[in-house]
PDB file of C-alpha atoms and ligand atoms in Angstrom:
ATOM      1  CA  MET A  25      -7.128 -20.284 -21.556  1.00  0.00           C
ATOM      2  CA  GLY A  26      -6.472 -23.963 -22.590  1.00  0.00           C
ATOM      3  CA  GLU A  27      -4.120 -26.448 -20.945  1.00  0.00           C
ATOM      4  CA  ALA A  28      -0.653 -24.989 -20.482  1.00  0.00           C
ATOM      5  CA  PRO A  29       1.958 -27.742 -20.080  1.00  0.00           C
ATOM      6  CA  GLY A  30       4.719 -27.756 -17.451  1.00  0.00           C
ATOM      7  CA  PRO A  31       4.626 -26.126 -14.022  1.00  0.00           C
ATOM      8  CA  ALA A  32       1.527 -24.031 -14.880  1.00  0.00           C
ATOM      9  CA  SER A  33      -0.547 -27.229 -14.970  1.00  0.00           C
ATOM     10  CA  ALA A  34       0.554 -28.279 -11.452  1.00  0.00           C
ATOM     11  CA  PHE A  35      -2.223 -28.452  -8.881  1.00  0.00           C
ATOM     12  CA  PRO A  36      -3.279 -25.115  -7.398  1.00  0.00           C
ATOM     13  CA  GLY A  37      -6.734 -26.333  -6.233  1.00  0.00           C
ATOM     14  CA  LEU A  38      -7.902 -23.004  -4.810  1.00  0.00           C
ATOM     15  CA  THR A  39     -11.684 -22.878  -4.658  1.00  0.00           C
ATOM     16  CA  ARG A  40     -12.719 -19.837  -2.621  1.00  0.00           C
ATOM     17  CA  LEU A  41     -11.677 -16.599  -1.048  1.00  0.00           C
ATOM     18  CA  ASP A  42     -11.542 -17.902   2.547  1.00  0.00           C
ATOM     19  CA  HIS A  43     -10.770 -14.672   4.331  1.00  0.00           C
ATOM     20  CA  VAL A  44      -9.384 -11.170   4.241  1.00  0.00           C
ATOM     21  CA  GLY A  45      -7.129 -10.508   7.242  1.00  0.00           C
ATOM     22  CA  ILE A  46      -7.340  -7.050   8.775  1.00  0.00           C
ATOM     23  CA  ALA A  47      -4.759  -5.750  11.250  1.00  0.00           C
ATOM     24  CA  CYS A  48      -6.242  -3.786  14.133  1.00  0.00           C
ATOM     25  CA  ARG A  49      -4.984  -2.416  17.434  1.00  0.00           C
ATOM     26  CA  ASP A  50      -8.112  -3.233  19.427  1.00  0.00           C
ATOM     27  CA  LEU A  51      -9.920  -6.447  18.503  1.00  0.00           C
ATOM     28  CA  ASP A  52     -13.038  -5.771  20.579  1.00  0.00           C
ATOM     29  CA  ALA A  53     -13.462  -2.300  19.067  1.00  0.00           C
ATOM     30  CA  SER A  54     -12.974  -3.705  15.567  1.00  0.00           C
ATOM     31  CA  ILE A  55     -15.548  -6.467  16.178  1.00  0.00           C
ATOM     32  CA  ALA A  56     -18.011  -3.850  17.448  1.00  0.00           C
ATOM     33  CA  PHE A  57     -17.413  -1.712  14.353  1.00  0.00           C
ATOM     34  CA  TYR A  58     -18.155  -4.558  11.926  1.00  0.00           C
ATOM     35  CA  ARG A  59     -21.177  -5.706  13.910  1.00  0.00           C
ATOM     36  CA  GLN A  60     -22.713  -2.242  14.215  1.00  0.00           C
ATOM     37  CA  THR A  61     -21.808  -0.980  10.750  1.00  0.00           C
ATOM     38  CA  TYR A  62     -22.238  -4.088   8.609  1.00  0.00           C
ATOM     39  CA  GLY A  63     -24.131  -6.568  10.772  1.00  0.00           C
ATOM     40  CA  PHE A  64     -21.414  -9.261  10.647  1.00  0.00           C
ATOM     41  CA  GLU A  65     -21.254 -11.616  13.646  1.00  0.00           C
ATOM     42  CA  VAL A  66     -18.278 -13.413  15.184  1.00  0.00           C
ATOM     43  CA  GLU A  67     -18.320 -17.122  14.400  1.00  0.00           C
ATOM     44  CA  HIS A  68     -15.045 -17.964  16.108  1.00  0.00           C
ATOM     45  CA  GLU A  69     -12.455 -16.258  18.296  1.00  0.00           C
ATOM     46  CA  GLU A  70      -9.084 -17.540  19.512  1.00  0.00           C
ATOM     47  CA  VAL A  71      -5.503 -16.704  20.462  1.00  0.00           C
ATOM     48  CA  ASN A  72      -2.778 -18.160  18.220  1.00  0.00           C
ATOM     49  CA  GLU A  73       0.465 -17.864  20.188  1.00  0.00           C
ATOM     50  CA  GLU A  74       2.646 -19.148  17.340  1.00  0.00           C
ATOM     51  CA  GLN A  75       1.391 -16.390  15.006  1.00  0.00           C
ATOM     52  CA  GLY A  76       1.215 -13.807  17.815  1.00  0.00           C
ATOM     53  CA  VAL A  77      -2.420 -12.869  17.244  1.00  0.00           C
ATOM     54  CA  ARG A  78      -5.740 -12.652  19.009  1.00  0.00           C
ATOM     55  CA  GLU A  79      -8.225 -13.058  16.194  1.00  0.00           C
ATOM     56  CA  ALA A  80     -11.901 -13.213  15.316  1.00  0.00           C
ATOM     57  CA  MET A  81     -13.566 -14.739  12.258  1.00  0.00           C
ATOM     58  CA  LEU A  82     -16.681 -12.921  11.032  1.00  0.00           C
ATOM     59  CA  ARG A  83     -18.653 -14.988   8.546  1.00  0.00           C
ATOM     60  CA  ILE A  84     -19.736 -13.117   5.427  1.00  0.00           C
ATOM     61  CA  ASN A  85     -21.112 -15.792   3.065  1.00  0.00           C
ATOM     62  CA  GLY A  86     -21.036 -19.459   2.129  1.00  0.00           C
ATOM     63  CA  THR A  87     -19.145 -20.600  -0.981  1.00  0.00           C
ATOM     64  CA  ASP A  88     -19.947 -23.188  -3.647  1.00  0.00           C
ATOM     65  CA  ASP A  89     -17.231 -25.563  -2.390  1.00  0.00           C
ATOM     66  CA  GLY A  90     -19.123 -25.940   0.907  1.00  0.00           C
ATOM     67  CA  GLY A  91     -16.828 -23.504   2.726  1.00  0.00           C
ATOM     68  CA  ALA A  92     -17.323 -19.855   3.572  1.00  0.00           C
ATOM     69  CA  THR A  93     -15.750 -16.439   3.306  1.00  0.00           C
ATOM     70  CA  TYR A  94     -14.774 -14.464   6.401  1.00  0.00           C
ATOM     71  CA  LEU A  95     -13.221 -11.284   7.636  1.00  0.00           C
ATOM     72  CA  GLN A  96     -10.371 -12.165   9.995  1.00  0.00           C
ATOM     73  CA  LEU A  97      -9.680  -9.407  12.505  1.00  0.00           C
ATOM     74  CA  LEU A  98      -6.143  -9.586  13.936  1.00  0.00           C
ATOM     75  CA  GLU A  99      -4.770  -7.922  17.067  1.00  0.00           C
ATOM     76  CA  PRO A 100      -1.112  -8.560  17.951  1.00  0.00           C
ATOM     77  CA  THR A 101      -0.291 -10.347  21.219  1.00  0.00           C
ATOM     78  CA  ARG A 102       3.394  -9.365  21.235  1.00  0.00           C
ATOM     79  CA  ASP A 103       5.597  -6.602  19.840  1.00  0.00           C
ATOM     80  CA  ASP A 104       7.793  -8.861  17.663  1.00  0.00           C
ATOM     81  CA  SER A 105       4.860 -10.501  15.818  1.00  0.00           C
ATOM     82  CA  PRO A 106       4.147  -9.997  12.082  1.00  0.00           C
ATOM     83  CA  VAL A 107       0.941  -8.078  12.812  1.00  0.00           C
ATOM     84  CA  ALA A 108       2.622  -5.785  15.375  1.00  0.00           C
ATOM     85  CA  LYS A 109       5.380  -5.057  12.855  1.00  0.00           C
ATOM     86  CA  PHE A 110       2.790  -4.382  10.149  1.00  0.00           C
ATOM     87  CA  LEU A 111       0.835  -1.979  12.387  1.00  0.00           C
ATOM     88  CA  GLU A 112       4.030  -0.105  13.196  1.00  0.00           C
ATOM     89  CA  ARG A 113       4.936   0.336   9.519  1.00  0.00           C
ATOM     90  CA  HIS A 114       1.536   0.715   7.861  1.00  0.00           C
ATOM     91  CA  GLY A 115      -1.045   1.340  10.573  1.00  0.00           C
ATOM     92  CA  GLU A 116      -4.386  -0.453  10.646  1.00  0.00           C
ATOM     93  CA  GLY A 117      -5.671  -1.973   7.400  1.00  0.00           C
ATOM     94  CA  VAL A 118      -5.737  -5.009   5.124  1.00  0.00           C
ATOM     95  CA  HIS A 119      -2.922  -7.362   6.163  1.00  0.00           C
ATOM     96  CA  HIS A 120      -3.419 -10.464   3.975  1.00  0.00           C
ATOM     97  CA  ILE A 121      -5.804 -12.449   1.810  1.00  0.00           C
ATOM     98  CA  ALA A 122      -6.377 -16.193   2.131  1.00  0.00           C
ATOM     99  CA  PHE A 123      -7.488 -18.688  -0.513  1.00  0.00           C
ATOM    100  CA  GLY A 124      -9.185 -21.941   0.500  1.00  0.00           C
ATOM    101  CA  THR A 125      -8.094 -25.385  -0.659  1.00  0.00           C
ATOM    102  CA  SER A 126      -8.815 -28.997   0.256  1.00  0.00           C
ATOM    103  CA  ASP A 127      -5.068 -29.818   0.286  1.00  0.00           C
ATOM    104  CA  VAL A 128      -2.922 -26.938   1.512  1.00  0.00           C
ATOM    105  CA  ALA A 129       0.476 -28.641   1.165  1.00  0.00           C
ATOM    106  CA  ARG A 130      -0.237 -29.627  -2.425  1.00  0.00           C
ATOM    107  CA  SER A 131      -1.613 -26.175  -3.289  1.00  0.00           C
ATOM    108  CA  ALA A 132       1.482 -24.518  -1.809  1.00  0.00           C
ATOM    109  CA  GLU A 133       3.711 -26.830  -3.834  1.00  0.00           C
ATOM    110  CA  GLY A 134       1.791 -25.939  -6.994  1.00  0.00           C
ATOM    111  CA  VAL A 135       2.024 -22.202  -6.403  1.00  0.00           C
ATOM    112  CA  GLY A 136       5.667 -22.530  -5.337  1.00  0.00           C
ATOM    113  CA  ALA A 137       6.414 -24.282  -8.640  1.00  0.00           C
ATOM    114  CA  ARG A 138       5.325 -21.060 -10.355  1.00  0.00           C
ATOM    115  CA  GLY A 139       8.111 -19.141  -8.630  1.00  0.00           C
ATOM    116  CA  VAL A 140       6.304 -17.743  -5.589  1.00  0.00           C
ATOM    117  CA  ARG A 141       8.278 -18.052  -2.331  1.00  0.00           C
ATOM    118  CA  VAL A 142       6.507 -20.326   0.147  1.00  0.00           C
ATOM    119  CA  LEU A 143       7.271 -18.982   3.638  1.00  0.00           C
ATOM    120  CA  ASN A 144       6.397 -22.219   5.468  1.00  0.00           C
ATOM    121  CA  PRO A 145       6.153 -25.306   3.198  1.00  0.00           C
ATOM    122  CA  GLU A 146       5.247 -27.302   6.327  1.00  0.00           C
ATOM    123  CA  PRO A 147       1.667 -26.119   7.104  1.00  0.00           C
ATOM    124  CA  ARG A 148       1.106 -24.471  10.495  1.00  0.00           C
ATOM    125  CA  ALA A 149      -1.848 -24.311  12.848  1.00  0.00           C
ATOM    126  CA  GLY A 150      -4.432 -21.742  11.766  1.00  0.00           C
ATOM    127  CA  THR A 151      -7.805 -20.642  13.017  1.00  0.00           C
ATOM    128  CA  ALA A 152     -10.268 -23.282  14.275  1.00  0.00           C
ATOM    129  CA  GLY A 153      -7.969 -26.246  13.607  1.00  0.00           C
ATOM    130  CA  SER A 154      -7.172 -25.214  10.039  1.00  0.00           C
ATOM    131  CA  ARG A 155      -3.764 -25.667   8.407  1.00  0.00           C
ATOM    132  CA  ILE A 156      -2.142 -22.647   6.814  1.00  0.00           C
ATOM    133  CA  VAL A 157       0.764 -21.698   4.538  1.00  0.00           C
ATOM    134  CA  PHE A 158       1.975 -18.163   3.808  1.00  0.00           C
ATOM    135  CA  LEU A 159       3.367 -16.915   0.487  1.00  0.00           C
ATOM    136  CA  HIS A 160       5.726 -13.956   0.249  1.00  0.00           C
ATOM    137  CA  PRO A 161       4.025 -10.596  -0.438  1.00  0.00           C
ATOM    138  CA  LYS A 162       6.896  -9.491  -2.704  1.00  0.00           C
ATOM    139  CA  ASP A 163       6.074 -12.375  -5.092  1.00  0.00           C
ATOM    140  CA  ASN A 164       2.353 -11.521  -5.033  1.00  0.00           C
ATOM    141  CA  GLY A 165       2.276  -7.910  -6.158  1.00  0.00           C
ATOM    142  CA  GLY A 166       2.676  -6.657  -2.597  1.00  0.00           C
ATOM    143  CA  VAL A 167      -0.123  -8.807  -1.162  1.00  0.00           C
ATOM    144  CA  LEU A 168       0.698 -11.209   1.687  1.00  0.00           C
ATOM    145  CA  THR A 169      -1.163 -14.355   0.617  1.00  0.00           C
ATOM    146  CA  GLU A 170      -2.202 -17.324   2.738  1.00  0.00           C
ATOM    147  CA  LEU A 171      -3.505 -20.742   1.717  1.00  0.00           C
ATOM    148  CA  VAL A 172      -5.873 -22.438   4.149  1.00  0.00           C
ATOM    149  CA  GLN A 173      -7.361 -25.903   4.558  1.00  0.00           C
ATOM    150  CA  THR A 174     -10.240 -25.977   7.016  1.00  0.00           C
ATOM    151  CA  ALA A 175     -10.516 -28.715   9.640  1.00  0.00           C
ATOM    152  CA  HIS A 176     -13.573 -30.274   7.921  1.00  0.00           C
TER     153      HIS A 176
HETATM  154  C1  V0V B 201       5.414  -7.058   5.375  1.00  0.00           C
HETATM  155  N1  V0V B 201       5.381  -6.587   4.123  1.00  0.00           N
HETATM  156  C2  V0V B 201       4.135  -6.723   3.650  1.00  0.00           C
HETATM  157  C3  V0V B 201       3.391  -7.284   4.709  1.00  0.00           C
HETATM  158  N2  V0V B 201       4.218  -7.481   5.759  1.00  0.00           N
HETATM  159  N3  V0V B 201       3.587  -6.395   2.476  1.00  0.00           N
HETATM  160  C4  V0V B 201       2.280  -6.633   2.324  1.00  0.00           C
HETATM  161  N4  V0V B 201       1.501  -7.177   3.296  1.00  0.00           N
HETATM  162  C5  V0V B 201       2.022  -7.501   4.488  1.00  0.00           C
HETATM  163  N5  V0V B 201       1.270  -8.032   5.424  1.00  0.00           N
HETATM  164  C6  V0V B 201       6.483  -6.008   3.358  1.00  0.00           C
HETATM  165  C7  V0V B 201       7.069  -4.822   4.081  1.00  0.00           C
HETATM  166  O1  V0V B 201       6.359  -3.649   3.783  1.00  0.00           O
HETATM  167  C8  V0V B 201       8.476  -4.805   3.563  1.00  0.00           C
HETATM  168  O2  V0V B 201       8.499  -4.210   2.312  1.00  0.00           O
HETATM  169  C9  V0V B 201       8.814  -6.271   3.389  1.00  0.00           C
HETATM  170  O3  V0V B 201       7.538  -6.933   3.259  1.00  0.00           O
HETATM  171  C10 V0V B 201       9.540  -6.842   4.591  1.00  0.00           C
HETATM  172  O4  V0V B 201       8.763  -6.537   5.737  1.00  0.00           O
HETATM  173  P1  V0V B 201       9.258  -6.549   7.226  1.00  0.00           P
HETATM  174  O5  V0V B 201       8.389  -5.642   7.999  1.00  0.00           O
HETATM  175  O6  V0V B 201      10.744  -6.403   7.285  1.00  0.00           O
HETATM  176  O7  V0V B 201       8.836  -7.962   7.695  1.00  0.00           O
HETATM  177  P2  V0V B 201       9.533  -9.370   7.559  1.00  0.00           P
HETATM  178  O8  V0V B 201      10.285  -9.513   6.280  1.00  0.00           O
HETATM  179  O9  V0V B 201      10.233  -9.666   8.837  1.00  0.00           O
HETATM  180  O10 V0V B 201       8.213 -10.263   7.491  1.00  0.00           O
HETATM  181  C11 V0V B 201       7.287 -10.163   6.469  1.00  0.00           C
HETATM  182  C12 V0V B 201       6.635 -11.523   6.290  1.00  0.00           C
HETATM  183  C13 V0V B 201       6.084 -11.937   7.687  1.00  0.00           C
HETATM  184  C14 V0V B 201       5.509 -11.383   5.280  1.00  0.00           C
HETATM  185  C15 V0V B 201       7.672 -12.527   5.780  1.00  0.00           C
HETATM  186  O11 V0V B 201       5.183 -10.957   8.164  1.00  0.00           O
HETATM  187  C16 V0V B 201       5.435 -13.286   7.688  1.00  0.00           C
HETATM  188  O12 V0V B 201       6.100 -14.325   7.718  1.00  0.00           O
HETATM  189  N6  V0V B 201       4.088 -13.339   7.698  1.00  0.00           N
HETATM  190  C17 V0V B 201       3.350 -14.596   7.735  1.00  0.00           C
HETATM  191  C18 V0V B 201       2.740 -14.828   9.092  1.00  0.00           C
HETATM  192  C19 V0V B 201       1.655 -13.846   9.482  1.00  0.00           C
HETATM  193  O13 V0V B 201       1.577 -12.774   8.872  1.00  0.00           O
HETATM  194  N7  V0V B 201       0.892 -14.163  10.544  1.00  0.00           N
HETATM  195  C20 V0V B 201      -0.203 -13.315  11.028  1.00  0.00           C
HETATM  196  C21 V0V B 201      -1.514 -13.739  10.504  1.00  0.00           C
HETATM  197  P3  V0V B 201       9.455  -2.961   1.977  1.00  0.00           P
HETATM  198  O14 V0V B 201       9.001  -1.878   2.913  1.00  0.00           O
HETATM  199  O15 V0V B 201      10.840  -3.490   2.290  1.00  0.00           O
HETATM  200  O16 V0V B 201       9.239  -2.693   0.524  1.00  0.00           O
HETATM  201  S1  V0V B 201      -2.000 -15.242  11.304  1.00  0.00           S
HETATM  202  C22 V0V B 201      -3.358 -15.884  10.423  1.00  0.00           C
HETATM  203  O17 V0V B 201      -3.690 -15.297   9.333  1.00  0.00           O
HETATM  204  C23 V0V B 201      -4.001 -16.999  10.948  1.00  0.00           C
HETATM  205  C24 V0V B 201      -3.639 -17.591  12.262  1.00  0.00           C
HETATM  206  C25 V0V B 201      -5.092 -17.666  10.190  1.00  0.00           C
HETATM  207  O18 V0V B 201      -5.503 -17.201   9.132  1.00  0.00           O
HETATM  208  O19 V0V B 201      -5.580 -18.726  10.668  1.00  0.00           O
HETATM  209 CO1   CO B 202      -5.287 -15.487   8.005  1.00  0.00          CO
END
């Protein structure tokens, strides 16, 4: 690899796969499926009105940056939300992936400098007090991508 000059050397600072977001119609049924089938337990559950989701974080493993990797199960709370729209078009399934960083605004700026559209340069409230930024799926090979900075 070596040090590429210019925008490619700007800070990305992504140190883990934080979560894989899965769109589901029935959060409780989805939680039960992952508990019974894979033995994963819910570490955190909340409603995020801004994002229009009721969601649960199921911890899978710790990561070498001191964070962890989760499954994030997402049920829409209203018909005009991104997850409701996704379910209508694609049905249940993988909705997004999220990379962890210690500085989400700076990471978003670094990725944005590489030509990826940053959907919300001003970080928004994510799960458990985290701060999140979304990147356009069309600039990520069809994968909706989130950057997340945990509360601590
Ligand atoms: C839409 N598209 C996707 C997609 N959603 N492609 C891959 N993965 C997805 N999840 C594609 C869709 O198939 C269309 O492609 C095109 O993008 C436009 O889609 P659309 O249905 O017209 O939707 P838009 O353009 O109104 O909105 C799409 C975006 C929107 C991605 C801009 O969903 C968004 O802003 N999402 C970010 C917020 C979010 O998703 N929140 C929920 C998770 P074709 O058919 O035209 O080729 S909240 C969360 O993760 C939290 C709280 C957390 O982690 O803490
Ligand atoms: Co997420």
